[in-house]
Amino acid sequence: QVQLVESGGGVVQPGRSLRLSCAASGFTFSSYGMHWARQAPGKGLEWVAVIWYDGSNKYYADSVRGRFTVSRDNSKNTLYLQMDSLRVEDTAAYYCARGVWIADYWGQGTLVTVSS
Amino acid sequence: QSALTQPPSASGSPGQSVTISCTGTSSDVGGYNYVSWYQQHPGKVPKLIIYEVNKRPSGVPDRFSGSKSGNTASLTVSGLQAEDEADYYCSSSAGSNNLGVFGGGTKLTVL
């Protein structure tokens, strides 16, 4: 069965960095584009970044462009989100999701708290 | 990357039907047939319930249906049940060179 397991969240001070990982299993990871999405406490969903199946294309939300970098290692079936220059407003649950135009499977999420 | 517009709330009694709208522009909802709907219960992970405007993933009851007219997509829940009470989010492609966009979400209450 398809499984997506995020890790790497935690509490970090503003301006610092954090790297999230998403370990995929149960499907051919290298055949699927992948998303990162986030949800601030009590707020709605926001797409953060998407990466094509082969890493050839990457797109970002305006709110994170230039600070966040999405990448993948198809040999390790793992998706990454490098988050630099973190801001208080980046505080959210971060989810990885399978697919580009259709996010059909989601991980359980990892919580990122940016606070001084 | 402007968010799609959804009503903040909707409600209906058990057995009734309710429709939630999702309004975008010709650059997203109106321009592509990649509209999806997600259901999220409190404290849970979003679940895909409609994709490509009107298709249901395996296991999603046929009480859930989707449609689109111009720049507005709609989710209809027929025969409302208590377990349908949740937040619903629409999402649309905004072109192959862009990230998709979500709606602000609609809280569905079953009275």
PDB file of N, CA and C in Angstrom, chain A residues 6-105:
ATOM      1  N   GLU A   6       6.502  11.681   6.553  1.00  0.00           N
ATOM      2  CA  GLU A   6       7.308  12.889   6.692  1.00  0.00           C
ATOM      3  C   GLU A   6       8.108  12.862   7.996  1.00  0.00           C
ATOM      4  N   SER A   7       9.218  13.550   7.973  1.00  0.00           N
ATOM      5  CA  SER A   7      10.024  13.701   9.179  1.00  0.00           C
ATOM      6  C   SER A   7      10.833  14.995   9.060  1.00  0.00           C
ATOM      7  N   GLY A   8      11.425  15.401  10.185  1.00  0.00           N
ATOM      8  CA  GLY A   8      12.296  16.564  10.161  1.00  0.00           C
ATOM      9  C   GLY A   8      11.707  17.828  10.761  1.00  0.00           C
ATOM     10  N   GLY A   9      10.445  17.793  11.122  1.00  0.00           N
ATOM     11  CA  GLY A   9       9.837  18.967  11.720  1.00  0.00           C
ATOM     12  C   GLY A   9      10.360  19.232  13.119  1.00  0.00           C
ATOM     13  N   GLY A  10      10.008  20.376  13.658  1.00  0.00           N
ATOM     14  CA  GLY A  10      10.425  20.724  15.005  1.00  0.00           C
ATOM     15  C   GLY A  10      10.290  22.212  15.257  1.00  0.00           C
ATOM     16  N   VAL A  11      10.871  22.654  16.352  1.00  0.00           N
ATOM     17  CA  VAL A  11      10.845  24.069  16.726  1.00  0.00           C
ATOM     18  C   VAL A  11      12.165  24.716  16.304  1.00  0.00           C
ATOM     19  N   VAL A  12      12.072  25.834  15.630  1.00  0.00           N
ATOM     20  CA  VAL A  12      13.268  26.512  15.126  1.00  0.00           C
ATOM     21  C   VAL A  12      13.083  28.016  15.251  1.00  0.00           C
ATOM     22  N   GLN A  13      14.166  28.722  15.451  1.00  0.00           N
ATOM     23  CA  GLN A  13      14.107  30.178  15.581  1.00  0.00           C
ATOM     24  C   GLN A  13      13.975  30.837  14.205  1.00  0.00           C
ATOM     25  N   PRO A  14      13.382  32.006  14.157  1.00  0.00           N
ATOM     26  CA  PRO A  14      13.295  32.740  12.887  1.00  0.00           C
ATOM     27  C   PRO A  14      14.680  32.943  12.286  1.00  0.00           C
ATOM     28  N   GLY A  15      14.756  32.795  10.974  1.00  0.00           N
ATOM     29  CA  GLY A  15      16.008  32.961  10.270  1.00  0.00           C
ATOM     30  C   GLY A  15      16.825  31.697  10.116  1.00  0.00           C
ATOM     31  N   ARG A  16      16.470  30.662  10.864  1.00  0.00           N
ATOM     32  CA  ARG A  16      17.211  29.399  10.793  1.00  0.00           C
ATOM     33  C   ARG A  16      16.663  28.505   9.687  1.00  0.00           C
ATOM     34  N   SER A  17      17.282  27.345   9.550  1.00  0.00           N
ATOM     35  CA  SER A  17      16.922  26.417   8.482  1.00  0.00           C
ATOM     36  C   SER A  17      16.436  25.088   9.046  1.00  0.00           C
ATOM     37  N   LEU A  18      15.711  24.367   8.188  1.00  0.00           N
ATOM     38  CA  LEU A  18      15.209  23.050   8.544  1.00  0.00           C
ATOM     39  C   LEU A  18      15.057  22.264   7.247  1.00  0.00           C
ATOM     40  N   ARG A  19      15.301  20.970   7.283  1.00  0.00           N
ATOM     41  CA  ARG A  19      15.066  20.137   6.113  1.00  0.00           C
ATOM     42  C   ARG A  19      14.060  19.056   6.437  1.00  0.00           C
ATOM     43  N   LEU A  20      13.004  19.014   5.673  1.00  0.00           N
ATOM     44  CA  LEU A  20      11.995  17.979   5.816  1.00  0.00           C
ATOM     45  C   LEU A  20      12.264  16.860   4.823  1.00  0.00           C
ATOM     46  N   SER A  21      11.900  15.656   5.223  1.00  0.00           N
ATOM     47  CA  SER A  21      12.006  14.488   4.342  1.00  0.00           C
ATOM     48  C   SER A  21      10.652  13.799   4.260  1.00  0.00           C
ATOM     49  N   CYS A  22      10.439  13.120   3.169  1.00  0.00           N
ATOM     50  CA  CYS A  22       9.228  12.347   2.963  1.00  0.00           C
ATOM     51  C   CYS A  22       9.640  11.012   2.354  1.00  0.00           C
ATOM     52  N   ALA A  23       9.551   9.952   3.139  1.00  0.00           N
ATOM     53  CA  ALA A  23       9.919   8.619   2.672  1.00  0.00           C
ATOM     54  C   ALA A  23       8.712   7.953   2.042  1.00  0.00           C
ATOM     55  N   ALA A  24       8.874   7.527   0.791  1.00  0.00           N
ATOM     56  CA  ALA A  24       7.766   6.939   0.047  1.00  0.00           C
ATOM     57  C   ALA A  24       7.949   5.433  -0.108  1.00  0.00           C
ATOM     58  N   SER A  25       6.849   4.712  -0.080  1.00  0.00           N
ATOM     59  CA  SER A  25       6.888   3.270  -0.308  1.00  0.00           C
ATOM     60  C   SER A  25       5.550   2.804  -0.855  1.00  0.00           C
ATOM     61  N   GLY A  26       5.556   1.616  -1.446  1.00  0.00           N
ATOM     62  CA  GLY A  26       4.325   1.030  -1.953  1.00  0.00           C
ATOM     63  C   GLY A  26       3.954   1.432  -3.361  1.00  0.00           C
ATOM     64  N   PHE A  27       4.806   2.206  -4.010  1.00  0.00           N
ATOM     65  CA  PHE A  27       4.576   2.583  -5.403  1.00  0.00           C
ATOM     66  C   PHE A  27       5.921   2.953  -6.039  1.00  0.00           C
ATOM     67  N   THR A  28       5.919   3.109  -7.340  1.00  0.00           N
ATOM     68  CA  THR A  28       7.145   3.451  -8.063  1.00  0.00           C
ATOM     69  C   THR A  28       7.363   4.957  -7.958  1.00  0.00           C
ATOM     70  N   PHE A  29       8.119   5.333  -6.957  1.00  0.00           N
ATOM     71  CA  PHE A  29       8.318   6.751  -6.610  1.00  0.00           C
ATOM     72  C   PHE A  29       8.809   7.549  -7.809  1.00  0.00           C
ATOM     73  N   SER A  30       9.719   6.972  -8.583  1.00  0.00           N
ATOM     74  CA  SER A  30      10.340   7.694  -9.687  1.00  0.00           C
ATOM     75  C   SER A  30       9.380   7.974 -10.845  1.00  0.00           C
ATOM     76  N   SER A  31       8.171   7.465 -10.761  1.00  0.00           N
ATOM     77  CA  SER A  31       7.182   7.688 -11.817  1.00  0.00           C
ATOM     78  C   SER A  31       6.185   8.800 -11.478  1.00  0.00           C
ATOM     79  N   TYR A  32       6.292   9.371 -10.305  1.00  0.00           N
ATOM     80  CA  TYR A  32       5.291  10.334  -9.850  1.00  0.00           C
ATOM     81  C   TYR A  32       5.893  11.685  -9.472  1.00  0.00           C
ATOM     82  N   GLY A  33       5.220  12.736  -9.916  1.00  0.00           N
ATOM     83  CA  GLY A  33       5.518  14.036  -9.354  1.00  0.00           C
ATOM     84  C   GLY A  33       5.041  14.081  -7.910  1.00  0.00           C
ATOM     85  N   MET A  34       5.591  15.002  -7.145  1.00  0.00           N
ATOM     86  CA  MET A  34       5.276  15.074  -5.723  1.00  0.00           C
ATOM     87  C   MET A  34       5.086  16.528  -5.297  1.00  0.00           C
ATOM     88  N   HIS A  35       4.213  16.709  -4.325  1.00  0.00           N
ATOM     89  CA  HIS A  35       3.932  18.026  -3.763  1.00  0.00           C
ATOM     90  C   HIS A  35       4.362  18.114  -2.301  1.00  0.00           C
ATOM     91  N   TRP A  36       4.667  19.324  -1.882  1.00  0.00           N
ATOM     92  CA  TRP A  36       4.615  19.685  -0.479  1.00  0.00           C
ATOM     93  C   TRP A  36       3.462  20.673  -0.309  1.00  0.00           C
ATOM     94  N   ALA A  37       2.678  20.454   0.731  1.00  0.00           N
ATOM     95  CA  ALA A  37       1.597  21.370   1.090  1.00  0.00           C
ATOM     96  C   ALA A  37       1.746  21.688   2.568  1.00  0.00           C
ATOM     97  N   ARG A  38       1.114  22.758   3.021  1.00  0.00           N
ATOM     98  CA  ARG A  38       1.160  23.089   4.438  1.00  0.00           C
ATOM     99  C   ARG A  38      -0.158  23.647   4.907  1.00  0.00           C
ATOM    100  N   GLN A  39      -0.330  23.596   6.212  1.00  0.00           N
ATOM    101  CA  GLN A  39      -1.556  24.092   6.824  1.00  0.00           C
ATOM    102  C   GLN A  39      -1.194  24.720   8.159  1.00  0.00           C
ATOM    103  N   ALA A  40      -1.312  26.025   8.229  1.00  0.00           N
ATOM    104  CA  ALA A  40      -1.067  26.730   9.477  1.00  0.00           C
ATOM    105  C   ALA A  40      -2.172  26.380  10.474  1.00  0.00           C
ATOM    106  N   PRO A  41      -1.898  26.474  11.756  1.00  0.00           N
ATOM    107  CA  PRO A  41      -2.899  26.108  12.767  1.00  0.00           C
ATOM    108  C   PRO A  41      -4.228  26.837  12.558  1.00  0.00           C
ATOM    109  N   GLY A  42      -5.294  26.079  12.410  1.00  0.00           N
ATOM    110  CA  GLY A  42      -6.620  26.662  12.241  1.00  0.00           C
ATOM    111  C   GLY A  42      -6.887  27.301  10.889  1.00  0.00           C
ATOM    112  N   LYS A  43      -5.966  27.119   9.952  1.00  0.00           N
ATOM    113  CA  LYS A  43      -6.093  27.756   8.637  1.00  0.00           C
ATOM    114  C   LYS A  43      -6.280  26.728   7.530  1.00  0.00           C
ATOM    115  N   GLY A  44      -6.359  27.209   6.309  1.00  0.00           N
ATOM    116  CA  GLY A  44      -6.583  26.341   5.164  1.00  0.00           C
ATOM    117  C   GLY A  44      -5.293  25.763   4.602  1.00  0.00           C
ATOM    118  N   LEU A  45      -5.469  24.986   3.552  1.00  0.00           N
ATOM    119  CA  LEU A  45      -4.344  24.331   2.906  1.00  0.00           C
ATOM    120  C   LEU A  45      -3.652  25.257   1.908  1.00  0.00           C
ATOM    121  N   GLU A  46      -2.374  25.069   1.744  1.00  0.00           N
ATOM    122  CA  GLU A  46      -1.592  25.860   0.791  1.00  0.00           C
ATOM    123  C   GLU A  46      -0.571  24.940   0.121  1.00  0.00           C
ATOM    124  N   TRP A  47      -0.577  24.942  -1.211  1.00  0.00           N
ATOM    125  CA  TRP A  47       0.490  24.240  -1.919  1.00  0.00           C
ATOM    126  C   TRP A  47       1.779  25.029  -1.726  1.00  0.00           C
ATOM    127  N   VAL A  48       2.856  24.324  -1.384  1.00  0.00           N
ATOM    128  CA  VAL A  48       4.137  24.984  -1.143  1.00  0.00           C
ATOM    129  C   VAL A  48       5.075  24.808  -2.331  1.00  0.00           C
ATOM    130  N   ALA A  49       5.173  23.579  -2.825  1.00  0.00           N
ATOM    131  CA  ALA A  49       6.101  23.298  -3.921  1.00  0.00           C
ATOM    132  C   ALA A  49       5.678  22.009  -4.616  1.00  0.00           C
ATOM    133  N   VAL A  50       6.061  21.894  -5.875  1.00  0.00           N
ATOM    134  CA  VAL A  50       5.830  20.674  -6.638  1.00  0.00           C
ATOM    135  C   VAL A  50       7.100  20.358  -7.411  1.00  0.00           C
ATOM    136  N   ILE A  51       7.369  19.082  -7.574  1.00  0.00           N
ATOM    137  CA  ILE A  51       8.532  18.642  -8.338  1.00  0.00           C
ATOM    138  C   ILE A  51       8.102  17.517  -9.271  1.00  0.00           C
ATOM    139  N   TRP A  52       8.544  17.610 -10.481  1.00  0.00           N
ATOM    140  CA  TRP A  52       8.207  16.577 -11.480  1.00  0.00           C
ATOM    141  C   TRP A  52       8.852  15.238 -11.108  1.00  0.00           C
ATOM    142  N   TYR A  53       8.397  14.176 -11.720  1.00  0.00           N
ATOM    143  CA  TYR A  53       8.843  12.829 -11.378  1.00  0.00           C
ATOM    144  C   TYR A  53      10.354  12.662 -11.476  1.00  0.00           C
ATOM    145  N   ASP A  54      10.968  13.372 -12.413  1.00  0.00           N
ATOM    146  CA  ASP A  54      12.409  13.243 -12.634  1.00  0.00           C
ATOM    147  C   ASP A  54      13.187  14.444 -12.104  1.00  0.00           C
ATOM    148  N   GLY A  55      12.499  15.331 -11.405  1.00  0.00           N
ATOM    149  CA  GLY A  55      13.154  16.507 -10.856  1.00  0.00           C
ATOM    150  C   GLY A  55      13.409  17.609 -11.868  1.00  0.00           C
ATOM    151  N   SER A  56      12.897  17.439 -13.089  1.00  0.00           N
ATOM    152  CA  SER A  56      13.217  18.394 -14.157  1.00  0.00           C
ATOM    153  C   SER A  56      12.505  19.736 -13.994  1.00  0.00           C
ATOM    154  N   ASN A  57      11.385  19.740 -13.339  1.00  0.00           N
ATOM    155  CA  ASN A  57      10.625  20.977 -13.110  1.00  0.00           C
ATOM    156  C   ASN A  57      10.249  21.093 -11.639  1.00  0.00           C
ATOM    157  N   LYS A  58      10.353  22.320 -11.164  1.00  0.00           N
ATOM    158  CA  LYS A  58      10.007  22.622  -9.778  1.00  0.00           C
ATOM    159  C   LYS A  58       9.304  23.975  -9.745  1.00  0.00           C
ATOM    160  N   TYR A  59       8.233  24.053  -9.003  1.00  0.00           N
ATOM    161  CA  TYR A  59       7.510  25.312  -8.872  1.00  0.00           C
ATOM    162  C   TYR A  59       7.181  25.554  -7.414  1.00  0.00           C
ATOM    163  N   TYR A  60       7.122  26.839  -7.070  1.00  0.00           N
ATOM    164  CA  TYR A  60       6.970  27.225  -5.672  1.00  0.00           C
ATOM    165  C   TYR A  60       5.860  28.247  -5.484  1.00  0.00           C
ATOM    166  N   ALA A  61       5.310  28.253  -4.281  1.00  0.00           N
ATOM    167  CA  ALA A  61       4.389  29.328  -3.904  1.00  0.00           C
ATOM    168  C   ALA A  61       5.173  30.632  -3.791  1.00  0.00           C
ATOM    169  N   ASP A  62       4.511  31.733  -4.094  1.00  0.00           N
ATOM    170  CA  ASP A  62       5.168  33.040  -3.989  1.00  0.00           C
ATOM    171  C   ASP A  62       5.716  33.262  -2.580  1.00  0.00           C
ATOM    172  N   SER A  63       5.010  32.729  -1.589  1.00  0.00           N
ATOM    173  CA  SER A  63       5.359  32.968  -0.187  1.00  0.00           C
ATOM    174  C   SER A  63       6.661  32.289   0.231  1.00  0.00           C
ATOM    175  N   VAL A  64       7.129  31.326  -0.558  1.00  0.00           N
ATOM    176  CA  VAL A  64       8.352  30.601  -0.163  1.00  0.00           C
ATOM    177  C   VAL A  64       9.446  30.639  -1.228  1.00  0.00           C
ATOM    178  N   ARG A  65       9.119  31.162  -2.403  1.00  0.00           N
ATOM    179  CA  ARG A  65      10.106  31.176  -3.480  1.00  0.00           C
ATOM    180  C   ARG A  65      11.350  31.941  -3.068  1.00  0.00           C
ATOM    181  N   GLY A  66      12.500  31.330  -3.332  1.00  0.00           N
ATOM    182  CA  GLY A  66      13.772  31.938  -2.952  1.00  0.00           C
ATOM    183  C   GLY A  66      14.245  31.531  -1.569  1.00  0.00           C
ATOM    184  N   ARG A  67      13.362  30.934  -0.772  1.00  0.00           N
ATOM    185  CA  ARG A  67      13.746  30.492   0.583  1.00  0.00           C
ATOM    186  C   ARG A  67      13.674  28.966   0.728  1.00  0.00           C
ATOM    187  N   PHE A  68      12.746  28.357   0.029  1.00  0.00           N
ATOM    188  CA  PHE A  68      12.548  26.905   0.119  1.00  0.00           C
ATOM    189  C   PHE A  68      13.030  26.247  -1.181  1.00  0.00           C
ATOM    190  N   THR A  69      13.548  25.038  -1.048  1.00  0.00           N
ATOM    191  CA  THR A  69      13.993  24.265  -2.214  1.00  0.00           C
ATOM    192  C   THR A  69      13.477  22.835  -2.108  1.00  0.00           C
ATOM    193  N   VAL A  70      12.763  22.409  -3.127  1.00  0.00           N
ATOM    194  CA  VAL A  70      12.272  21.043  -3.178  1.00  0.00           C
ATOM    195  C   VAL A  70      13.245  20.199  -4.000  1.00  0.00           C
ATOM    196  N   SER A  71      13.467  18.981  -3.559  1.00  0.00           N
ATOM    197  CA  SER A  71      14.339  18.067  -4.299  1.00  0.00           C
ATOM    198  C   SER A  71      13.895  16.643  -4.028  1.00  0.00           C
ATOM    199  N   ARG A  72      14.474  15.723  -4.744  1.00  0.00           N
ATOM    200  CA  ARG A  72      14.139  14.316  -4.558  1.00  0.00           C
ATOM    201  C   ARG A  72      15.335  13.452  -4.883  1.00  0.00           C
ATOM    202  N   ASP A  73      15.345  12.279  -4.255  1.00  0.00           N
ATOM    203  CA  ASP A  73      16.361  11.268  -4.560  1.00  0.00           C
ATOM    204  C   ASP A  73      15.592   9.997  -4.922  1.00  0.00           C
ATOM    205  N   ASN A  74      15.462   9.749  -6.195  1.00  0.00           N
ATOM    206  CA  ASN A  74      14.668   8.601  -6.624  1.00  0.00           C
ATOM    207  C   ASN A  74      15.327   7.270  -6.251  1.00  0.00           C
ATOM    208  N   SER A  75      16.619   7.283  -6.019  1.00  0.00           N
ATOM    209  CA  SER A  75      17.297   6.045  -5.610  1.00  0.00           C
ATOM    210  C   SER A  75      16.968   5.698  -4.159  1.00  0.00           C
ATOM    211  N   LYS A  76      16.548   6.710  -3.399  1.00  0.00           N
ATOM    212  CA  LYS A  76      16.195   6.500  -1.990  1.00  0.00           C
ATOM    213  C   LYS A  76      14.697   6.630  -1.749  1.00  0.00           C
ATOM    214  N   ASN A  77      13.926   6.837  -2.822  1.00  0.00           N
ATOM    215  CA  ASN A  77      12.467   7.005  -2.691  1.00  0.00           C
ATOM    216  C   ASN A  77      12.116   8.086  -1.666  1.00  0.00           C
ATOM    217  N   THR A  78      12.823   9.187  -1.744  1.00  0.00           N
ATOM    218  CA  THR A  78      12.657  10.221  -0.740  1.00  0.00           C
ATOM    219  C   THR A  78      12.534  11.603  -1.377  1.00  0.00           C
ATOM    220  N   LEU A  79      11.605  12.362  -0.847  1.00  0.00           N
ATOM    221  CA  LEU A  79      11.348  13.751  -1.244  1.00  0.00           C
ATOM    222  C   LEU A  79      11.862  14.655  -0.122  1.00  0.00           C
ATOM    223  N   TYR A  80      12.377  15.811  -0.492  1.00  0.00           N
ATOM    224  CA  TYR A  80      12.922  16.732   0.501  1.00  0.00           C
ATOM    225  C   TYR A  80      12.341  18.133   0.334  1.00  0.00           C
ATOM    226  N   LEU A  81      12.365  18.874   1.424  1.00  0.00           N
ATOM    227  CA  LEU A  81      12.059  20.296   1.375  1.00  0.00           C
ATOM    228  C   LEU A  81      13.070  21.007   2.270  1.00  0.00           C
ATOM    229  N   GLN A  82      13.992  21.718   1.658  1.00  0.00           N
ATOM    230  CA  GLN A  82      14.952  22.524   2.396  1.00  0.00           C
ATOM    231  C   GLN A  82      14.341  23.889   2.642  1.00  0.00           C
ATOM    232  N   MET A  83      14.219  24.247   3.892  1.00  0.00           N
ATOM    233  CA  MET A  83      13.574  25.501   4.267  1.00  0.00           C
ATOM    234  C   MET A  83      14.600  26.414   4.931  1.00  0.00           C
ATOM    235  N   ASP A  84      14.940  27.489   4.279  1.00  0.00           N
ATOM    236  CA  ASP A  84      15.904  28.461   4.800  1.00  0.00           C
ATOM    237  C   ASP A  84      15.197  29.768   5.162  1.00  0.00           C
ATOM    238  N   SER A  85      15.891  30.583   5.928  1.00  0.00           N
ATOM    239  CA  SER A  85      15.348  31.907   6.316  1.00  0.00           C
ATOM    240  C   SER A  85      13.915  31.782   6.800  1.00  0.00           C
ATOM    241  N   LEU A  86      13.688  30.863   7.713  1.00  0.00           N
ATOM    242  CA  LEU A  86      12.327  30.599   8.181  1.00  0.00           C
ATOM    243  C   LEU A  86      11.738  31.804   8.893  1.00  0.00           C
ATOM    244  N   ARG A  87      10.445  31.968   8.721  1.00  0.00           N
ATOM    245  CA  ARG A  87       9.695  33.071   9.317  1.00  0.00           C
ATOM    246  C   ARG A  87       8.625  32.512  10.233  1.00  0.00           C
ATOM    247  N   VAL A  88       8.155  33.338  11.140  1.00  0.00           N
ATOM    248  CA  VAL A  88       7.091  32.923  12.051  1.00  0.00           C
ATOM    249  C   VAL A  88       5.876  32.422  11.261  1.00  0.00           C
ATOM    250  N   GLU A  89       5.595  33.057  10.145  1.00  0.00           N
ATOM    251  CA  GLU A  89       4.418  32.695   9.343  1.00  0.00           C
ATOM    252  C   GLU A  89       4.590  31.370   8.585  1.00  0.00           C
ATOM    253  N   ASP A  90       5.766  30.757   8.669  1.00  0.00           N
ATOM    254  CA  ASP A  90       5.958  29.426   8.088  1.00  0.00           C
ATOM    255  C   ASP A  90       5.508  28.321   9.040  1.00  0.00           C
ATOM    256  N   THR A  91       5.112  28.692  10.241  1.00  0.00           N
ATOM    257  CA  THR A  91       4.624  27.719  11.213  1.00  0.00           C
ATOM    258  C   THR A  91       3.398  27.001  10.658  1.00  0.00           C
ATOM    259  N   ALA A  92       3.488  25.677  10.559  1.00  0.00           N
ATOM    260  CA  ALA A  92       2.411  24.903   9.939  1.00  0.00           C
ATOM    261  C   ALA A  92       2.710  23.420  10.045  1.00  0.00           C
ATOM    262  N   ALA A  93       1.699  22.623   9.758  1.00  0.00           N
ATOM    263  CA  ALA A  93       1.906  21.199   9.480  1.00  0.00           C
ATOM    264  C   ALA A  93       2.262  21.093   8.005  1.00  0.00           C
ATOM    265  N   TYR A  94       3.313  20.372   7.718  1.00  0.00           N
ATOM    266  CA  TYR A  94       3.768  20.199   6.337  1.00  0.00           C
ATOM    267  C   TYR A  94       3.486  18.767   5.896  1.00  0.00           C
ATOM    268  N   TYR A  95       2.822  18.658   4.751  1.00  0.00           N
ATOM    269  CA  TYR A  95       2.451  17.371   4.197  1.00  0.00           C
ATOM    270  C   TYR A  95       3.157  17.144   2.863  1.00  0.00           C
ATOM    271  N   CYS A  96       3.574  15.918   2.620  1.00  0.00           N
ATOM    272  CA  CYS A  96       3.935  15.551   1.256  1.00  0.00           C
ATOM    273  C   CYS A  96       2.747  14.804   0.659  1.00  0.00           C
ATOM    274  N   ALA A  97       2.588  14.933  -0.638  1.00  0.00           N
ATOM    275  CA  ALA A  97       1.462  14.307  -1.328  1.00  0.00           C
ATOM    276  C   ALA A  97       1.904  13.836  -2.696  1.00  0.00           C
ATOM    277  N   ARG A  98       1.370  12.693  -3.105  1.00  0.00           N
ATOM    278  CA  ARG A  98       1.744  12.116  -4.392  1.00  0.00           C
ATOM    279  C   ARG A  98       0.920  12.714  -5.516  1.00  0.00           C
ATOM    280  N   GLY A  99       1.596  13.062  -6.591  1.00  0.00           N
ATOM    281  CA  GLY A  99       0.909  13.532  -7.786  1.00  0.00           C
ATOM    282  C   GLY A  99       1.205  14.984  -8.086  1.00  0.00           C
ATOM    283  N   VAL A 100       0.950  15.352  -9.321  1.00  0.00           N
ATOM    284  CA  VAL A 100       1.152  16.739  -9.736  1.00  0.00           C
ATOM    285  C   VAL A 100      -0.187  17.447  -9.807  1.00  0.00           C
ATOM    286  N   TRP A 101      -1.070  17.041 -10.643  1.00  0.00           N
ATOM    287  CA  TRP A 101      -2.393  17.692 -10.758  1.00  0.00           C
ATOM    288  C   TRP A 101      -3.421  17.027  -9.859  1.00  0.00           C
ATOM    289  N   ILE A 102      -3.115  15.849  -9.370  1.00  0.00           N
ATOM    290  CA  ILE A 102      -4.025  15.120  -8.495  1.00  0.00           C
ATOM    291  C   ILE A 102      -3.218  14.583  -7.325  1.00  0.00           C
ATOM    292  N   ALA A 103      -3.466  15.087  -6.129  1.00  0.00           N
ATOM    293  CA  ALA A 103      -2.743  14.603  -4.941  1.00  0.00           C
ATOM    294  C   ALA A 103      -3.569  13.500  -4.311  1.00  0.00           C
ATOM    295  N   ASP A 104      -3.284  12.261  -4.725  1.00  0.00           N
ATOM    296  CA  ASP A 104      -4.169  11.176  -4.323  1.00  0.00           C
ATOM    297  C   ASP A 104      -3.783  10.505  -3.016  1.00  0.00           C
ATOM    298  N   TYR A 105      -2.555  10.645  -2.573  1.00  0.00           N
ATOM    299  CA  TYR A 105      -2.135  10.127  -1.280  1.00  0.00           C
ATOM    300  C   TYR A 105      -1.348  11.196  -0.550  1.00  0.00           C
TER     301      TYR A 105
END
